[in-house]
Amino acid sequence: MVKEVNRIEPGGKSRGSTKNATSWITHIFNYRRYITFLTGIYSCHWEFRQWEKTELGSCCCSRIEQVFFLLLVISFSLSVILLFLWIETSNEYFDFDWVAYLGTGRWFYWSIVMLSFGGTLTAYTSLLMVVGFLLLWERIELYMHNCHKILIWLVIILCVFLLVVISKFWHDKWLIAGLSLKIFAPYVHLCSIAVMSLISWPLAFYVSHLEAEIRIRRFKMTCFKMQNHQGRDIFRRLRALQVAIGLPFVVLLICLYLLPLGIYSPCIQKKEDLGPRPVFIAHRGAPMAAPENTMMSFEKAVEFGAYGLETDIYLSYDEVSFLMHDYDLSRTTNIREVMPEATYNHSAFFNWTLLKTLNAGKWFVEQKPYYKMKRLSEADKRRASNQSIPKLTDLLELAKKEKKFLIFDLFRPPPQHPLRDEYVRHVVKEILDSKIEQHLILWLTIFDRDYVKEIAPGFQHVGRFFSIERLEEENISIINVDYKKLFYSGLRCSGRSILLMLAVLHPQIREYKAANININLYVVNEPWLYSLAWCSRINSVTTDNIPLLSQLNYPYFFMLTGMSLGDEELSVETHGEEFHWWIQTEA
């Protein structure tokens, strides 16, 4: 039988040895590119150098580099906090842009700029920190470039500054971020457990590698009978490194396993306990589909199935009630073109003869005030561009025809206005003259309420976040509440004193429900916040985002419970973007 022999190539090397050499060379050059990439990002050294690896258990870098790596971790943590806070407050983006408009006089997506800024800071610090950890893994001494050191200081200063500004001027944003955890905490917990499980493998490998290194060194010292101070010192360093790596991981893992004891989410409940879907009060109509406080906006809201309509009422100088949110006309009309000198005058000092001629829709088509609003059709663009300021009587006719509830903020005219003290009685007279069914009017204004109760007994009076005793005394069965105030209770802020508020979800809601008081929350635009209201058995929400929320047929992030002893089966139902976790059991 003929034996197979390796064919010898010219040059005296076999094909197999040539292949192995090529593989080895490729491996070396790939590793060199990998190290050059890491050092290039971290130290701006883009040419390969023969870096000396630090001895296992010895210090990885100088004291200054250690300080800056710690600052890098701090900057990463601050940027993540800032980004998380801004993402979770997306429900307030329009209000932030509106406040920025009042200060700058120009409408722009400042909220999206802030979001992009926070994302950029987080991406930069996270990339640099990951590269630093990889260099430490390769036991290459850290040399952070001076540009990175300057940028890290800038990131820390900017994040601290922005967080302080938010805490001082928009402290309720922290409450919104905390409120979001009522929905997302169970999912964050599950994801954290999964991440910790993935991290545990390389961590366990590294700790076991350290243990093997200790045993090898101890064996060598025992065999060669070498006992010195330096050897004992390296043992202590290796043990300290094991503890420094393993102990925080174990403590964090224990905390994660104990975390469910402190998690409460109203969206974890039995399916039969889920309340009816909250109905919609259209905030200024449908401002994501049409110019706010115009007849087109309210007609769109009716098409989307709004339960009620919400608006804002001012009185003109010649005593005509009209719909407008801002105290001046600069944002939502073309007053700059018609009367530039009167751009920022109070809208109540204009006569209706001028107000009715202003265009109240072109700004919407040009500026697109909501970042998430859908593109308008050409027909809707033309219709929106021809909108004007409506009178209260126009909206009353629509509500009367469509049998829609009507709630509004009635603003008191400024001094020197002819209806300064009679504005409530004037508006009540207009409502009664329209012959609309009185029970369709949800009366919110506190001023002169006794007169309203006497002259229009059919109006449904709406209260604020009052005590149940006061509501019962005033015969009020509906409250209109800022969602942040309802979901959180605690010490109220007065002046510049900002006190920590404690999260206690549900007790107030249960008390109001027991007293047969209906709850309306404002302003709810995000699906997760609407889902939280749904799971909390809220009756209605005031919203700008009725086109999206009207499409929800089930709460987002709803977990069905019903666990008992026996065989357990975990199933996941997915409907579009909704995730329902259902734990089924059999006896």
XYZ file of C-alpha atoms in Angstrom:
587
model
C 0.000 0.000 0.000
C 1.419 3.349 -0.999
C 1.927 5.760 1.888
C 0.905 9.383 1.539
C 3.736 11.807 2.024
C 3.737 15.555 2.415
C 4.711 17.322 -0.733
C 7.742 19.503 -0.232
C 7.443 22.922 -1.796
C 10.438 24.829 -3.136
C 12.362 26.496 -0.357
C 12.269 23.433 1.886
C 8.897 24.182 3.622
C 5.782 22.116 3.498
C 2.405 23.479 2.547
C 1.104 22.843 6.072
C 3.926 24.777 7.700
C 3.422 27.648 5.243
C -0.293 27.751 6.112
C 0.447 27.784 9.836
C 2.994 30.554 9.379
C 0.507 32.596 7.366
C -2.156 32.091 10.051
C 0.309 33.129 12.758
C 1.352 36.244 10.848
C -2.303 37.171 10.249
C -3.045 36.729 13.925
C -0.121 38.930 14.936
C -1.045 41.714 12.533
C -4.745 41.568 13.526
C -3.733 41.875 17.164
C -1.471 44.794 16.299
C -4.329 46.565 14.521
C -6.578 45.890 17.504
C -4.069 47.367 19.991
C -3.336 50.301 17.675
C -7.057 50.998 17.414
C -7.434 51.051 21.225
C -4.370 53.185 21.880
C -5.306 55.459 18.980
C -8.686 56.257 20.514
C -7.507 56.532 24.115
C -4.016 58.033 23.677
C -4.122 59.322 20.055
C -1.152 57.050 19.217
C -2.086 55.682 15.795
C 1.270 54.082 15.043
C 1.975 50.631 16.422
C 4.335 50.537 19.357
C 5.649 47.602 21.310
C 3.733 48.373 24.484
C 5.078 46.729 27.609
C 2.407 44.845 29.484
C 2.177 45.589 33.179
C 2.821 42.759 35.572
C -0.333 41.026 36.781
C -1.314 42.514 40.123
C 0.788 45.661 39.707
C -0.548 49.168 39.196
C -1.980 49.746 35.719
C -0.999 53.407 35.392
C 0.265 56.489 37.200
C -1.684 58.306 39.901
C -2.731 61.061 37.496
C -4.049 58.514 34.996
C -5.943 56.755 37.774
C -7.591 60.058 38.737
C -8.609 60.802 35.157
C -9.980 57.300 34.632
C -12.100 57.827 37.765
C -13.243 61.181 36.332
C -14.124 59.365 33.110
C -16.375 56.975 35.031
C -17.979 59.948 36.819
C -18.556 61.794 33.535
C -20.130 58.673 32.044
C -22.469 58.303 35.027
C -23.533 61.968 34.890
C -24.155 61.855 31.130
C -26.255 58.683 31.504
C -28.333 60.344 34.244
C -28.850 63.430 32.082
C -29.811 61.360 29.032
C -32.173 59.140 31.017
C -33.839 62.173 32.593
C -34.363 63.857 29.242
C -35.632 60.732 27.475
C -38.177 60.024 30.179
C -39.498 63.604 30.131
C -40.425 63.436 26.437
C -44.021 64.114 27.486
C -42.927 67.687 28.280
C -40.954 68.458 25.101
C -43.567 70.839 23.686
C -43.736 72.820 26.935
C -39.939 73.090 26.980
C -39.917 74.367 23.381
C -42.692 76.818 24.267
C -40.721 78.205 27.232
C -37.654 78.488 25.003
C -39.791 80.359 22.475
C -40.883 82.847 25.121
C -37.231 83.532 25.880
C -35.845 83.580 22.340
C -38.810 84.637 20.233
C -38.055 81.825 17.767
C -39.676 78.415 17.565
C -37.237 75.531 17.338
C -36.911 71.916 18.516
C -34.707 72.831 21.470
C -35.857 69.688 23.261
C -34.460 67.504 20.448
C -31.206 69.485 20.541
C -30.937 68.683 24.254
C -31.684 65.031 23.549
C -29.004 64.857 20.864
C -26.545 66.647 23.123
C -27.125 64.179 25.967
C -26.825 61.243 23.583
C -23.547 62.576 22.179
C -22.034 63.012 25.653
C -23.116 59.513 26.671
C -21.775 57.939 23.469
C -18.417 59.704 23.813
C -17.840 58.843 27.486
C -19.081 55.262 27.098
C -16.781 54.638 24.097
C -13.765 56.056 25.911
C -14.554 54.072 29.052
C -14.965 50.789 27.140
C -11.646 51.388 25.377
C -10.019 52.036 28.735
C -11.355 48.790 30.157
C -10.121 46.869 27.110
C -6.653 48.346 27.549
C -6.703 47.302 31.190
C -7.778 43.832 30.103
C -4.725 43.682 27.830
C -2.597 44.951 30.755
C -1.426 47.979 28.784
C -0.644 51.070 30.795
C -3.137 53.912 30.364
C -2.071 57.223 28.848
C -5.115 59.418 28.246
C -4.560 62.170 25.689
C -4.782 65.746 26.960
C -7.703 66.508 24.623
C -9.722 63.736 26.271
C -8.809 65.080 29.713
C -10.090 68.536 28.793
C -13.269 67.110 27.238
C -13.953 64.964 30.317
C -13.768 68.051 32.527
C -16.124 69.859 30.146
C -18.576 66.938 30.181
C -18.636 66.902 33.986
C -19.084 70.684 34.211
C -21.850 70.753 31.567
C -23.739 67.798 33.053
C -23.566 69.222 36.578
C -24.674 72.638 35.306
C -27.630 71.236 33.356
C -28.723 68.962 36.208
C -28.591 71.900 38.628
C -30.632 74.067 36.238
C -33.219 71.313 35.814
C -33.388 70.793 39.577
C -33.874 74.517 40.187
C -36.288 75.501 37.416
C -37.906 72.198 36.340
C -37.631 70.068 39.462
C -40.792 68.196 38.482
C -38.775 66.561 35.673
C -37.181 64.366 38.335
C -40.681 63.273 39.350
C -41.487 62.300 35.754
C -38.313 60.226 35.513
C -39.192 58.493 38.762
C -42.754 58.012 37.562
C -41.533 56.244 34.432
C -39.967 53.584 36.631
C -43.490 52.595 37.690
C -43.801 51.251 34.156
C -40.257 50.318 33.184
C -38.762 49.064 36.475
C -39.756 45.394 35.943
C -38.219 45.405 32.472
C -35.106 47.271 33.605
C -34.744 44.651 36.321
C -34.981 41.756 33.854
C -32.512 43.396 31.464
C -30.107 44.108 34.323
C -30.179 40.456 35.372
C -29.449 39.422 31.781
C -26.540 41.873 31.516
C -25.105 40.724 34.838
C -25.334 37.126 33.653
C -23.357 37.977 30.516
C -20.753 39.898 32.502
C -20.357 37.052 34.975
C -18.582 34.820 32.424
C -15.576 37.036 31.610
C -15.502 38.196 35.222
C -15.366 34.624 36.540
C -12.697 33.798 33.975
C -10.543 36.730 35.086
C -10.938 35.978 38.804
C -10.042 32.315 38.219
C -7.038 33.465 36.151
C -5.896 35.551 39.108
C -6.341 32.566 41.409
C -4.272 30.392 39.071
C -1.562 33.041 38.981
C -1.448 33.119 42.783
C -1.108 29.354 43.016
C 1.613 29.223 40.344
C 3.618 31.919 42.071
C 3.200 30.254 45.449
C 4.298 26.901 43.967
C 7.409 28.460 42.429
C 8.334 30.189 45.638
C 7.836 26.966 47.590
C 9.900 24.866 45.175
C 12.754 27.305 45.004
C 12.430 28.272 48.664
C 12.148 31.925 47.843
C 10.423 33.948 50.507
C 10.787 37.708 50.320
C 8.819 40.833 50.993
C 8.198 41.496 47.289
C 6.606 38.077 46.807
C 4.239 38.520 49.729
C 3.352 41.987 48.448
C 2.351 40.649 45.027
C 0.111 38.057 46.701
C -1.681 40.785 48.613
C -2.159 42.790 45.427
C -3.599 39.847 43.546
C -5.983 39.034 46.402
C -6.976 42.690 46.640
C -7.641 42.734 42.895
C -9.866 39.660 43.217
C -11.845 41.306 46.012
C -12.071 44.641 44.161
C -13.521 42.890 41.106
C -15.654 40.174 42.664
C -17.148 41.885 45.720
C -18.925 44.772 43.921
C -20.320 42.311 41.388
C -21.706 40.033 44.111
C -23.175 42.962 46.075
C -24.805 44.390 42.943
C -26.193 40.985 42.006
C -27.699 40.510 45.494
C -29.299 43.959 45.249
C -30.790 43.079 41.869
C -32.298 39.881 43.241
C -33.750 41.770 46.205
C -35.017 44.640 44.031
C -38.425 43.040 43.239
C -39.309 43.413 46.929
C -39.311 47.193 46.392
C -40.839 47.325 42.894
C -44.490 48.276 42.588
C -46.094 48.811 39.217
C -49.838 49.307 38.692
C -49.443 47.560 35.334
C -48.769 44.255 37.094
C -52.253 42.957 37.819
C -54.841 40.415 36.842
C -56.489 40.837 33.486
C -59.972 41.067 34.987
C -58.779 43.898 37.289
C -57.796 46.115 34.358
C -60.134 49.104 34.276
C -61.848 50.593 31.227
C -59.803 52.602 28.790
C -59.541 56.316 29.728
C -61.442 58.579 27.358
C -59.799 61.540 25.631
C -60.197 65.244 26.244
C -58.705 66.896 23.159
C -56.241 69.554 24.366
C -56.784 72.599 22.119
C -58.308 70.166 19.652
C -55.886 67.915 17.815
C -52.759 70.147 17.751
C -50.606 67.414 16.182
C -52.938 67.246 13.190
C -54.105 70.859 12.840
C -53.354 74.345 14.200
C -54.246 74.503 17.886
C -57.464 76.231 18.972
C -58.869 76.398 15.454
C -62.081 74.854 14.174
C -60.058 72.486 11.997
C -58.279 71.246 15.107
C -61.514 70.570 16.988
C -63.126 68.904 13.984
C -60.082 66.634 13.658
C -60.403 65.756 17.341
C -64.026 64.749 16.803
C -62.919 62.526 13.905
C -60.398 60.808 16.196
C -63.157 60.011 18.693
C -62.541 62.629 21.380
C -64.872 62.392 24.370
C -64.525 66.083 25.126
C -62.863 69.250 23.842
C -60.528 71.524 25.807
C -59.684 75.122 24.961
C -58.610 78.498 26.350
C -60.787 81.591 26.317
C -59.915 85.299 26.217
C -62.302 88.224 25.804
C -61.611 90.894 23.201
C -61.805 94.568 24.034
C -65.181 94.789 22.308
C -66.477 91.897 24.507
C -66.267 88.904 22.165
C -65.067 85.566 23.593
C -62.417 83.959 21.383
C -60.073 80.970 21.585
C -56.380 81.569 22.250
C -53.812 80.012 24.581
C -50.992 82.580 24.703
C -51.480 86.016 26.209
C -50.200 87.567 22.959
C -50.709 86.713 19.292
C -47.085 86.357 18.183
C -46.765 82.560 18.112
C -49.984 81.400 16.451
C -51.029 84.275 14.163
C -49.551 86.595 11.523
C -49.788 89.676 13.750
C -46.104 90.446 12.979
C -47.069 91.079 9.355
C -50.302 92.942 10.030
C -49.261 95.114 13.004
C -45.558 94.658 13.827
C -45.677 97.303 16.583
C -48.441 95.371 18.400
C -46.832 91.913 18.153
C -46.466 91.413 21.892
C -49.533 93.335 23.065
C -52.009 91.437 25.198
C -54.594 89.775 22.978
C -57.474 91.034 25.160
C -56.756 94.634 24.054
C -57.576 93.907 20.393
C -61.047 94.296 18.901
C -62.720 91.321 17.287
C -62.886 93.233 14.001
C -59.099 92.840 13.781
C -58.784 89.431 15.427
C -61.099 87.708 12.972
C -58.950 88.832 10.025
C -55.714 87.283 11.338
C -54.410 84.016 9.924
C -54.074 81.358 12.642
C -52.796 78.430 10.570
C -49.795 79.307 8.402
C -47.420 79.091 11.399
C -48.445 75.458 11.900
C -47.647 74.475 8.313
C -44.330 76.340 8.311
C -42.993 75.512 11.791
C -44.420 72.031 12.445
C -44.477 72.586 16.221
C -44.424 68.896 17.214
C -41.414 66.786 16.351
C -43.491 63.579 16.148
C -46.401 64.976 14.154
C -47.264 63.188 10.934
C -46.844 64.771 7.526
C -49.918 66.680 6.389
C -51.644 65.949 3.126
C -51.792 68.725 0.562
C -55.494 69.204 1.261
C -54.858 69.545 4.999
C -52.021 71.992 4.346
C -54.323 74.220 2.321
C -57.056 73.931 4.908
C -54.698 74.641 7.802
C -53.186 77.655 6.036
C -56.633 79.294 5.835
C -57.614 78.922 9.490
C -58.611 81.958 11.540
C -59.199 82.637 15.236
C -62.583 81.133 16.190
C -65.150 82.559 18.567
C -66.422 80.621 21.565
C -69.834 80.424 19.928
C -68.305 78.524 16.978
C -66.951 75.836 19.303
C -70.227 75.693 21.241
C -72.072 74.961 18.016
C -69.693 72.088 17.205
C -69.915 70.617 20.732
C -73.701 70.927 20.637
C -73.917 69.205 17.261
C -71.509 66.367 18.112
C -72.644 65.956 21.763
C -69.102 66.522 23.049
C -68.177 67.715 26.526
C -66.450 71.085 26.713
C -63.889 72.162 29.306
C -61.881 75.373 29.156
C -59.515 77.703 30.971
C -61.133 81.105 31.242
C -58.518 83.854 31.620
C -59.352 86.993 33.512
C -58.920 90.120 31.375
C -56.109 92.504 32.333
C -56.746 95.784 34.187
C -58.499 98.544 32.218
C -60.499 95.916 30.331
C -64.275 96.625 30.336
C -65.073 93.048 31.484
C -62.338 92.803 34.105
C -64.803 91.835 36.870
C -67.736 90.614 34.777
C -65.954 88.163 32.471
C -67.434 85.008 34.072
C -71.022 86.244 33.781
C -70.437 87.316 30.191
C -69.130 83.875 29.169
C -71.926 82.057 31.039
C -74.473 84.171 29.148
C -72.875 83.236 25.809
C -73.001 79.551 26.736
C -76.643 79.675 27.806
C -77.598 81.630 24.684
C -76.106 78.859 22.517
C -78.739 76.406 23.890
C -76.136 73.682 24.392
C -77.102 70.984 26.900
C -75.821 72.224 30.231
C -74.404 68.884 31.371
C -71.929 69.038 28.459
C -70.175 72.014 30.086
C -67.390 71.060 32.505
C -66.922 74.284 34.464
C -63.356 74.722 35.726
C -63.117 78.389 36.748
C -63.246 78.995 40.509
C -63.958 82.725 40.328
C -67.661 83.578 40.923
C -68.587 79.881 41.093
C -71.609 80.480 43.336
C -73.177 82.653 40.633
C -72.527 79.983 38.008
C -74.171 77.315 40.176
C -77.221 79.516 40.595
C -77.670 80.680 36.991
C -76.590 77.411 35.295
C -77.391 74.525 37.654
C -76.799 71.924 34.936
C -73.086 72.679 34.537
C -70.765 69.971 35.860
C -68.255 71.683 38.116
C -64.678 70.484 38.017
C -62.300 70.802 40.951
C -58.569 70.751 41.364
C -56.444 68.520 43.562
C -58.592 69.228 46.626
C -59.376 67.075 49.632
C -62.355 64.767 49.404
C -64.090 66.693 52.189
C -63.867 69.951 50.241
C -65.050 68.296 47.031
C -68.061 66.795 48.774
C -68.837 70.113 50.437
C -68.819 71.910 47.076
C -70.706 69.024 45.384
C -67.909 68.389 42.879
C -67.587 64.917 41.348
C -64.802 65.573 38.782
C -61.241 66.722 39.352
C -58.749 67.983 36.771
C -55.218 67.191 37.970
C -51.661 67.477 36.717
C -50.535 63.851 36.450
C -47.359 64.585 38.409
C -49.340 65.869 41.390
C -51.701 62.912 41.467
C -49.080 60.200 41.208
C -46.891 61.907 43.779
C -47.827 63.373 47.129
C -45.764 65.025 49.768
C -44.778 68.426 51.054
C -45.584 71.226 48.688
C -43.027 73.756 47.514
C -43.357 77.369 48.542
C -41.150 80.184 47.239
C -37.655 78.931 46.631
C -37.965 76.077 49.087
C -37.980 72.797 47.185
C -38.742 69.839 49.399
C -38.333 66.204 48.493
C -41.612 64.588 47.512
C -42.367 60.973 48.294
C -43.785 58.624 45.687
C -46.980 56.973 46.838
C -48.874 55.767 43.818
C -52.487 54.722 44.144
C -53.661 55.651 47.691
C -55.179 58.978 46.539
C -56.660 57.319 43.471
C -58.342 54.659 45.588
C -59.742 57.319 47.930
C -61.185 59.356 45.054
C -62.654 56.233 43.483
C -64.274 55.232 46.765
C -65.894 58.674 46.901
C -67.184 58.327 43.289
C -64.995 61.157 42.039
C -63.898 61.006 38.395
C -60.285 61.900 37.609
C -58.977 63.687 34.521
C -55.203 63.934 34.051
C -53.425 66.571 31.982
C -51.412 66.669 29.736
C -50.725 63.045 28.738
C -49.017 62.583 25.374
C -46.737 59.553 25.685
C -48.125 56.001 25.292
C -46.324 54.765 28.437
C -47.917 57.528 30.509
C -51.341 56.821 29.043
C -50.802 53.132 29.831
C -49.972 54.029 33.432
C -53.190 56.050 33.674
C -55.131 53.130 32.173
C -53.693 50.625 34.635
C -54.436 53.067 37.478
C -58.140 53.212 36.484
C -58.079 56.906 35.541
C -61.318 58.047 33.888
C -59.989 60.471 31.271
C -56.844 62.202 30.053
C -56.278 65.516 28.345
C -53.915 64.986 25.432
C -52.271 66.633 22.427
C -51.473 63.257 20.890
C -54.947 61.942 20.219
C -53.984 60.580 16.743
C -51.589 58.075 18.357
C -53.263 57.345 21.676
C -56.621 56.682 20.025
C -55.007 53.708 18.251
C -53.995 51.935 21.476
C -56.196 48.962 22.224
C -54.207 47.714 25.209
C -51.807 49.272 27.726
C -48.128 49.168 26.907
C -45.943 47.059 29.233
C -48.883 45.321 30.871
C -47.987 42.256 32.974
C -50.643 39.707 33.793
C -50.357 38.028 37.176
C -51.963 34.949 38.628
C -49.102 32.814 39.872
C -49.845 29.902 42.156
C -48.036 26.757 43.231
C -47.727 24.188 40.488
C -46.336 23.951 37.017
C -45.479 27.374 35.606
C -45.392 28.455 32.022
C -44.180 31.850 30.898
C -45.563 33.101 27.631
C -45.129 36.420 25.863
C -47.800 38.003 23.709
C -46.760 40.710 21.277
C -49.212 43.018 19.516
C -47.404 45.559 17.371
C -45.267 47.543 19.785
C -47.008 46.227 22.880
C -45.509 43.660 25.196
C -47.655 41.614 27.540
C -46.077 39.200 29.997
C -48.466 36.477 31.030
C -47.636 33.950 33.724
C -49.922 30.956 33.348
C -50.153 28.223 35.949
C -51.784 24.885 36.254
C -52.747 23.261 39.500
